[in-house]
Amino acid sequence: MQELLVISGKGGTGKTSIVAALAALAEDKVLADCDVDAADLHLLLRPEVESVNEFYGSSKAVIEAGRCTGCGRCIEVCRFGAITKAAPVAGGENSASGSRGSIVQVDSLSCEGCGVCTMMCPAGAITMKPNLAGYWYISETPYGPLVHAQLGLAEDNSGKLVTKVRQEARRLAEENKARLIITDGPPGIGCPVISSLTGVTLALVVTEPTVAGWHDLERVVKLAGHFKVPVTVCINKYDLAPEKSREIEAYCYDEGLTIAGKIPFDADVARALVNAVPLTACSRGAAANAVKAMWDSLLVRMEKIKMQ
Ligand SMILES: Nc1ncnc2c1ncn2[C@@H]1O[C@H](COP(=O)(O)OP(=O)(O)OP(=O)(O)O)[C@@H](O)[C@H]1O
Ligand code: SF4
Ligand code: SF4
Protein backbone atom coordinates (compact mmCIF):
# COMPACT_ATOMS: atom_id res chain seq x y z
CA MET A 1 0.00 0.00 0.00
CA GLN A 2 1.29 3.47 -0.84
CA GLU A 3 0.63 6.81 0.81
CA LEU A 4 0.60 10.15 -0.99
CA LEU A 5 0.79 13.11 1.36
CA VAL A 6 -0.18 16.56 0.09
CA ILE A 7 1.37 19.42 2.09
CA SER A 8 2.08 23.08 1.53
CA GLY A 9 3.77 24.76 4.46
CA LYS A 10 1.73 27.94 4.22
CA GLY A 11 -2.08 27.92 4.13
CA GLY A 12 -4.19 29.00 1.20
CA THR A 13 -2.00 27.64 -1.61
CA GLY A 14 -4.84 25.43 -2.85
CA LYS A 15 -3.78 22.21 -1.13
CA THR A 16 -7.28 21.15 -0.11
CA SER A 17 -8.76 21.89 -3.55
CA ILE A 18 -6.00 19.76 -5.07
CA VAL A 19 -6.45 16.86 -2.63
CA ALA A 20 -10.17 16.80 -3.36
CA ALA A 21 -9.50 16.94 -7.12
CA LEU A 22 -7.05 14.02 -6.83
CA ALA A 23 -9.52 12.12 -4.64
CA ALA A 24 -12.07 12.26 -7.45
CA LEU A 25 -9.51 10.82 -9.90
CA ALA A 26 -7.87 8.08 -7.85
CA GLU A 27 -9.23 4.56 -7.64
CA ASP A 28 -8.94 2.04 -4.83
CA LYS A 29 -8.01 4.51 -2.15
CA VAL A 30 -8.72 5.71 1.36
CA LEU A 31 -8.64 9.43 2.15
CA ALA A 32 -7.21 10.96 5.30
CA ASP A 33 -7.46 14.55 6.51
CA CYS A 34 -4.56 15.22 8.87
CA ASP A 35 -5.29 18.94 9.23
CA VAL A 36 -6.78 18.16 12.64
CA ASP A 37 -6.79 21.77 13.87
CA ALA A 38 -8.88 23.05 10.96
CA ALA A 39 -10.04 20.11 8.89
CA ASP A 40 -11.76 21.26 5.71
CA LEU A 41 -11.42 18.44 3.20
CA HIS A 42 -14.80 17.15 4.38
CA LEU A 43 -16.40 20.43 3.19
CA LEU A 44 -15.55 19.43 -0.38
CA LEU A 45 -16.24 15.72 -0.06
CA ARG A 46 -19.56 15.86 1.80
CA PRO A 47 -18.97 12.83 4.00
CA GLU A 48 -21.64 10.81 5.77
CA VAL A 49 -20.19 10.14 9.19
CA GLU A 50 -20.26 6.42 10.01
CA SER A 51 -18.44 6.43 13.32
CA VAL A 52 -17.52 9.08 15.88
CA ASN A 53 -14.63 8.20 18.18
CA GLU A 54 -13.23 9.94 21.22
CA PHE A 55 -9.59 11.02 21.26
CA TYR A 56 -7.87 11.30 24.61
CA GLY A 57 -4.77 13.48 24.81
CA SER A 58 -2.41 13.74 27.76
CA SER A 59 -3.94 13.38 31.24
CA LYS A 60 -4.85 16.36 33.40
CA ALA A 61 -4.58 16.78 37.16
CA VAL A 62 -7.86 16.58 39.07
CA ILE A 63 -8.15 17.53 42.75
CA GLU A 64 -10.44 15.68 45.12
CA ALA A 65 -11.78 18.54 47.22
CA GLY A 66 -12.72 16.31 50.15
CA ARG A 67 -9.11 15.21 50.64
CA CYS A 68 -7.36 18.51 49.99
CA THR A 69 -6.06 20.19 53.15
CA GLY A 70 -5.26 23.42 51.34
CA CYS A 71 -1.55 23.21 52.19
CA GLY A 72 -0.62 24.85 48.87
CA ARG A 73 2.30 22.51 48.09
CA CYS A 74 0.93 21.76 44.62
CA ILE A 75 0.82 25.49 43.79
CA GLU A 76 4.53 25.72 44.61
CA VAL A 77 5.59 22.71 42.56
CA CYS A 78 3.54 23.26 39.40
CA ARG A 79 5.95 25.07 37.12
CA PHE A 80 3.20 25.74 34.60
CA GLY A 81 1.19 27.82 37.05
CA ALA A 82 -1.79 25.58 36.45
CA ILE A 83 -2.86 25.36 40.11
CA THR A 84 -4.25 28.36 41.96
CA LYS A 85 -6.23 29.00 45.09
CA ALA A 86 -9.96 28.76 44.49
CA ALA A 87 -12.13 31.72 45.44
CA PRO A 88 -13.67 31.06 48.86
CA VAL A 89 -17.25 29.79 48.73
CA ALA A 90 -19.49 31.55 51.29
CA GLY A 91 -20.13 29.16 54.16
CA GLY A 92 -18.17 26.43 52.41
CA GLU A 93 -15.22 24.53 53.74
CA ASN A 94 -12.83 26.90 51.99
CA SER A 95 -14.51 30.00 53.44
CA ALA A 96 -12.71 32.22 55.97
CA SER A 97 -14.55 30.47 58.81
CA GLY A 98 -14.02 26.99 57.39
CA SER A 99 -11.62 24.71 59.23
CA ARG A 100 -9.81 23.31 56.21
CA GLY A 101 -8.16 26.39 54.67
CA SER A 102 -8.24 27.29 50.97
CA ILE A 103 -9.10 24.64 48.41
CA VAL A 104 -7.08 24.79 45.23
CA GLN A 105 -8.13 24.42 41.61
CA VAL A 106 -6.52 23.25 38.37
CA ASP A 107 -6.75 25.22 35.15
CA SER A 108 -6.96 22.30 32.74
CA LEU A 109 -5.84 24.44 29.77
CA SER A 110 -2.55 25.24 31.55
CA CYS A 111 -2.01 21.73 32.97
CA GLU A 112 0.67 19.98 30.92
CA GLY A 113 -0.01 16.60 32.50
CA CYS A 114 3.49 16.21 33.99
CA GLY A 115 2.08 14.57 37.14
CA VAL A 116 4.50 16.29 39.57
CA CYS A 117 1.66 17.59 41.76
CA THR A 118 0.31 14.06 42.30
CA MET A 119 3.68 12.99 43.69
CA MET A 120 4.07 16.03 45.92
CA CYS A 121 0.58 16.24 47.42
CA PRO A 122 0.89 15.03 51.06
CA ALA A 123 -2.83 14.24 51.21
CA GLY A 124 -2.96 12.11 48.05
CA ALA A 125 -5.70 14.44 46.82
CA ILE A 126 -4.58 14.72 43.20
CA THR A 127 -5.06 12.15 40.46
CA MET A 128 -4.40 12.25 36.72
CA LYS A 129 -7.47 11.77 34.55
CA PRO A 130 -7.47 11.14 30.78
CA ASN A 131 -8.54 14.28 28.94
CA LEU A 132 -11.04 14.16 26.08
CA ALA A 133 -9.15 16.32 23.56
CA GLY A 134 -11.14 15.77 20.36
CA TYR A 135 -12.81 13.30 18.06
CA TRP A 136 -11.88 11.30 14.99
CA TYR A 137 -14.36 10.08 12.43
CA ILE A 138 -14.73 7.47 9.76
CA SER A 139 -16.97 8.70 6.98
CA GLU A 140 -18.14 7.56 3.59
CA THR A 141 -17.84 10.04 0.72
CA PRO A 142 -18.78 9.74 -2.98
CA TYR A 143 -15.03 9.36 -3.59
CA GLY A 144 -14.20 6.69 -1.02
CA PRO A 145 -13.86 6.36 2.75
CA LEU A 146 -12.42 9.30 4.67
CA VAL A 147 -10.76 9.38 8.10
CA HIS A 148 -10.83 12.86 9.61
CA ALA A 149 -10.62 14.46 13.02
CA GLN A 150 -11.22 17.57 15.03
CA LEU A 151 -9.04 18.61 17.92
CA GLY A 152 -10.83 20.52 20.71
CA LEU A 153 -10.27 24.27 21.04
CA ALA A 154 -6.91 25.16 22.63
CA GLU A 155 -5.95 21.48 22.91
CA ASP A 156 -2.44 20.37 22.08
CA ASN A 157 -1.59 16.79 21.05
CA SER A 158 -2.30 17.48 17.38
CA GLY A 159 0.69 15.27 16.45
CA LYS A 160 -0.83 12.35 18.37
CA LEU A 161 -4.20 12.86 16.70
CA VAL A 162 -2.53 12.97 13.27
CA THR A 163 -0.87 9.65 14.08
CA LYS A 164 -4.26 8.23 15.07
CA VAL A 165 -5.86 9.40 11.81
CA ARG A 166 -3.03 7.79 9.82
CA GLN A 167 -3.26 4.53 11.76
CA GLU A 168 -6.99 4.33 11.15
CA ALA A 169 -6.59 5.18 7.46
CA ARG A 170 -4.08 2.33 7.14
CA ARG A 171 -6.33 -0.08 8.99
CA LEU A 172 -9.24 0.88 6.76
CA ALA A 173 -7.12 0.61 3.62
CA GLU A 174 -6.01 -2.90 4.62
CA GLU A 175 -9.60 -3.89 5.42
CA ASN A 176 -10.79 -2.55 2.03
CA LYS A 177 -7.74 -3.90 0.20
CA ALA A 178 -7.10 -0.34 -1.03
CA ARG A 179 -3.80 0.31 -2.75
CA LEU A 180 -3.43 3.96 -1.87
CA ILE A 181 -3.99 6.48 0.91
CA ILE A 182 -4.26 10.13 -0.09
CA THR A 183 -3.63 12.42 2.85
CA ASP A 184 -4.38 16.11 3.19
CA GLY A 185 -1.52 17.26 5.41
CA PRO A 186 -1.52 19.90 8.11
CA PRO A 187 -0.05 23.38 7.51
CA GLY A 188 3.34 24.54 8.80
CA ILE A 189 6.40 22.44 9.60
CA GLY A 190 5.65 21.61 13.24
CA CYS A 191 4.80 18.47 15.14
CA PRO A 192 1.61 17.56 13.19
CA VAL A 193 3.47 17.83 9.88
CA ILE A 194 6.25 15.61 11.16
CA SER A 195 3.63 13.08 12.30
CA SER A 196 2.04 13.15 8.87
CA LEU A 197 5.34 12.91 6.93
CA THR A 198 7.10 9.96 8.47
CA GLY A 199 7.03 6.87 6.32
CA VAL A 200 4.88 8.18 3.43
CA THR A 201 5.64 7.04 -0.11
CA LEU A 202 5.69 10.50 -1.66
CA ALA A 203 5.04 14.06 -0.52
CA LEU A 204 3.42 16.39 -3.03
CA VAL A 205 4.24 19.94 -1.94
CA VAL A 206 1.76 22.48 -3.25
CA THR A 207 3.26 25.93 -3.61
CA GLU A 208 2.31 29.18 -5.29
CA PRO A 209 4.47 31.77 -7.05
CA THR A 210 4.88 34.17 -4.14
CA VAL A 211 7.85 34.86 -1.85
CA ALA A 212 6.00 33.20 1.06
CA GLY A 213 5.01 30.21 -1.08
CA TRP A 214 8.59 29.64 -2.18
CA HIS A 215 10.00 30.15 1.33
CA ASP A 216 7.59 27.57 2.75
CA LEU A 217 8.37 25.18 -0.08
CA GLU A 218 12.04 25.32 0.93
CA ARG A 219 11.20 24.68 4.59
CA VAL A 220 8.97 21.70 3.78
CA VAL A 221 11.51 20.25 1.36
CA LYS A 222 14.20 20.44 4.08
CA LEU A 223 11.90 18.75 6.58
CA ALA A 224 10.97 15.97 4.15
CA GLY A 225 14.67 15.51 3.33
CA HIS A 226 15.37 15.03 7.02
CA PHE A 227 12.84 12.18 7.12
CA LYS A 228 14.05 10.82 3.78
CA VAL A 229 10.63 11.25 2.17
CA PRO A 230 10.70 11.74 -1.63
CA VAL A 231 9.22 15.06 -2.70
CA THR A 232 7.57 16.31 -5.86
CA VAL A 233 6.21 19.80 -6.39
CA CYS A 234 2.99 21.34 -7.68
CA ILE A 235 3.09 25.03 -8.60
CA ASN A 236 -0.48 26.22 -8.25
CA LYS A 237 -1.72 29.44 -9.92
CA TYR A 238 1.65 29.47 -11.70
CA ASP A 239 0.47 31.89 -14.37
CA LEU A 240 -0.29 34.63 -11.83
CA ALA A 241 3.45 35.36 -11.52
CA PRO A 242 5.30 33.57 -14.35
CA GLU A 243 8.70 35.02 -13.39
CA LYS A 244 8.43 33.76 -9.78
CA SER A 245 7.21 30.40 -11.11
CA ARG A 246 10.35 30.15 -13.24
CA GLU A 247 12.49 30.92 -10.19
CA ILE A 248 10.74 28.16 -8.26
CA GLU A 249 11.27 25.77 -11.16
CA ALA A 250 14.96 26.65 -11.21
CA TYR A 251 15.15 26.04 -7.45
CA CYS A 252 13.48 22.63 -7.91
CA TYR A 253 15.92 21.78 -10.68
CA ASP A 254 18.89 22.71 -8.45
CA GLU A 255 17.50 20.61 -5.59
CA GLY A 256 16.81 17.64 -7.87
CA LEU A 257 13.04 17.91 -7.31
CA THR A 258 10.56 16.99 -10.02
CA ILE A 259 7.62 19.26 -10.85
CA ALA A 260 4.57 16.99 -10.84
CA GLY A 261 2.27 19.67 -12.16
CA LYS A 262 1.69 23.35 -12.89
CA ILE A 263 -1.92 24.41 -12.31
CA PRO A 264 -3.16 27.67 -13.85
CA PHE A 265 -5.38 30.16 -12.09
CA ASP A 266 -8.92 29.18 -13.03
CA ALA A 267 -12.21 30.50 -11.65
CA ASP A 268 -13.55 26.91 -11.79
CA VAL A 269 -11.44 26.12 -8.68
CA ALA A 270 -13.33 28.69 -6.59
CA ARG A 271 -16.64 27.62 -8.16
CA ALA A 272 -15.93 23.99 -7.22
CA LEU A 273 -15.20 25.07 -3.64
CA VAL A 274 -18.41 27.10 -3.43
CA ASN A 275 -20.42 24.17 -4.79
CA ALA A 276 -18.56 21.71 -2.51
CA VAL A 277 -17.56 19.45 -5.41
CA PRO A 278 -14.02 18.35 -6.33
CA LEU A 279 -12.71 20.33 -9.30
CA THR A 280 -12.11 17.26 -11.44
CA ALA A 281 -15.69 16.09 -10.86
CA CYS A 282 -17.27 19.30 -12.13
CA SER A 283 -14.94 21.03 -14.56
CA ARG A 284 -13.23 20.40 -17.88
CA GLY A 285 -11.36 23.67 -17.65
CA ALA A 286 -7.64 24.38 -17.70
CA ALA A 287 -7.02 23.73 -13.97
CA ALA A 288 -8.96 20.45 -14.00
CA ASN A 289 -6.97 19.27 -17.03
CA ALA A 290 -3.71 20.26 -15.39
CA VAL A 291 -4.64 18.31 -12.23
CA LYS A 292 -5.46 15.26 -14.38
CA ALA A 293 -2.07 15.50 -16.08
CA MET A 294 -0.43 15.86 -12.68
CA TRP A 295 -2.26 12.77 -11.43
CA ASP A 296 -0.85 10.74 -14.33
CA SER A 297 2.65 11.90 -13.51
CA LEU A 298 2.15 11.11 -9.79
CA LEU A 299 1.04 7.57 -10.69
CA VAL A 300 4.19 7.09 -12.77
CA ARG A 301 6.37 8.44 -9.96
CA MET A 302 4.76 6.19 -7.34
CA GLU A 303 5.07 3.19 -9.61
CA LYS A 304 8.80 3.95 -9.94
CA ILE A 305 9.14 4.21 -6.15
CA LYS A 306 7.38 0.83 -5.81
CA MET A 307 9.90 -0.74 -8.18
CA GLN A 308 12.93 0.58 -6.27
N1 LIG B 1 -5.69 27.22 -9.41
C1 LIG B 1 -6.52 28.03 -8.77
N2 LIG B 1 -7.22 28.97 -9.45
C2 LIG B 1 -8.06 29.81 -8.81
N3 LIG B 1 -8.27 29.82 -7.48
C3 LIG B 1 -7.61 28.90 -6.74
C4 LIG B 1 -6.71 27.96 -7.33
N4 LIG B 1 -6.22 27.16 -6.35
C5 LIG B 1 -6.79 27.58 -5.20
N5 LIG B 1 -7.61 28.62 -5.44
C6 LIG B 1 -8.40 29.36 -4.42
O1 LIG B 1 -7.53 29.68 -3.34
C7 LIG B 1 -8.24 29.56 -2.10
C8 LIG B 1 -7.50 28.57 -1.20
O2 LIG B 1 -7.67 27.25 -1.71
P1 LIG B 1 -7.75 25.99 -0.73
O3 LIG B 1 -8.76 26.21 0.34
O4 LIG B 1 -7.88 24.78 -1.56
O5 LIG B 1 -6.28 26.10 -0.13
P2 LIG B 1 -5.62 25.44 1.14
O6 LIG B 1 -4.16 25.51 0.91
O7 LIG B 1 -6.19 24.13 1.44
O8 LIG B 1 -6.06 26.48 2.22
P3 LIG B 1 -6.11 26.29 3.80
O9 LIG B 1 -4.69 26.13 4.19
O10 LIG B 1 -6.74 27.58 4.24
O11 LIG B 1 -6.95 25.06 4.04
C9 LIG B 1 -9.65 29.11 -2.44
O12 LIG B 1 -10.47 30.25 -2.50
C10 LIG B 1 -9.52 28.50 -3.84
O13 LIG B 1 -10.69 28.59 -4.58
S1 SF4 C 1 -0.85 19.64 47.73
FE1 SF4 C 1 -2.69 18.38 47.92
S2 SF4 C 1 -3.50 18.93 49.91
FE2 SF4 C 1 -2.03 20.49 49.41
S3 SF4 C 1 -3.27 22.11 48.42
FE3 SF4 C 1 -2.52 20.79 46.79
S4 SF4 C 1 -4.16 19.29 46.50
FE4 SF4 C 1 -4.54 20.27 48.47
S1 SF4 D 1 0.12 17.68 36.30
FE1 SF4 D 1 1.91 19.04 36.17
S2 SF4 D 1 1.17 20.74 34.96
FE2 SF4 D 1 -0.64 19.67 35.65
S3 SF4 D 1 -1.24 20.70 37.49
FE3 SF4 D 1 0.07 19.00 38.09
S4 SF4 D 1 2.13 19.87 38.22
FE4 SF4 D 1 0.87 21.31 37.09
Short mmCIF file of C-alpha atoms and ligand atoms in Angstrom, two decimals, residues 63 67-75 102 104 117 120-126, ligand 2:
data_model
loop_
_atom_site.label_atom_id
_atom_site.label_comp_id
_atom_site.label_asym_id
_atom_site.label_seq_id
_atom_site.Cartn_x
_atom_site.Cartn_y
_atom_site.Cartn_z
CA ILE A 63 -8.15 17.53 42.75
CA ARG A 67 -9.11 15.21 50.64
CA CYS A 68 -7.36 18.51 49.99
CA THR A 69 -6.06 20.19 53.15
CA GLY A 70 -5.26 23.42 51.34
CA CYS A 71 -1.55 23.21 52.19
CA GLY A 72 -0.62 24.85 48.87
CA ARG A 73 2.30 22.51 48.09
CA CYS A 74 0.93 21.76 44.62
CA ILE A 75 0.82 25.49 43.79
CA SER A 102 -8.24 27.29 50.97
CA VAL A 104 -7.08 24.79 45.23
CA CYS A 117 1.66 17.59 41.76
CA MET A 120 4.07 16.03 45.92
CA CYS A 121 0.58 16.24 47.42
CA PRO A 122 0.89 15.03 51.06
CA ALA A 123 -2.83 14.24 51.21
CA GLY A 124 -2.96 12.11 48.05
CA ALA A 125 -5.70 14.44 46.82
CA ILE A 126 -4.58 14.72 43.20
S1 SF4 B 2 -0.85 19.64 47.73
FE1 SF4 B 2 -2.69 18.38 47.92
S2 SF4 B 2 -3.50 18.93 49.91
FE2 SF4 B 2 -2.03 20.49 49.41
S3 SF4 B 2 -3.27 22.11 48.42
FE3 SF4 B 2 -2.52 20.79 46.79
S4 SF4 B 2 -4.16 19.29 46.50
FE4 SF4 B 2 -4.54 20.27 48.47
#
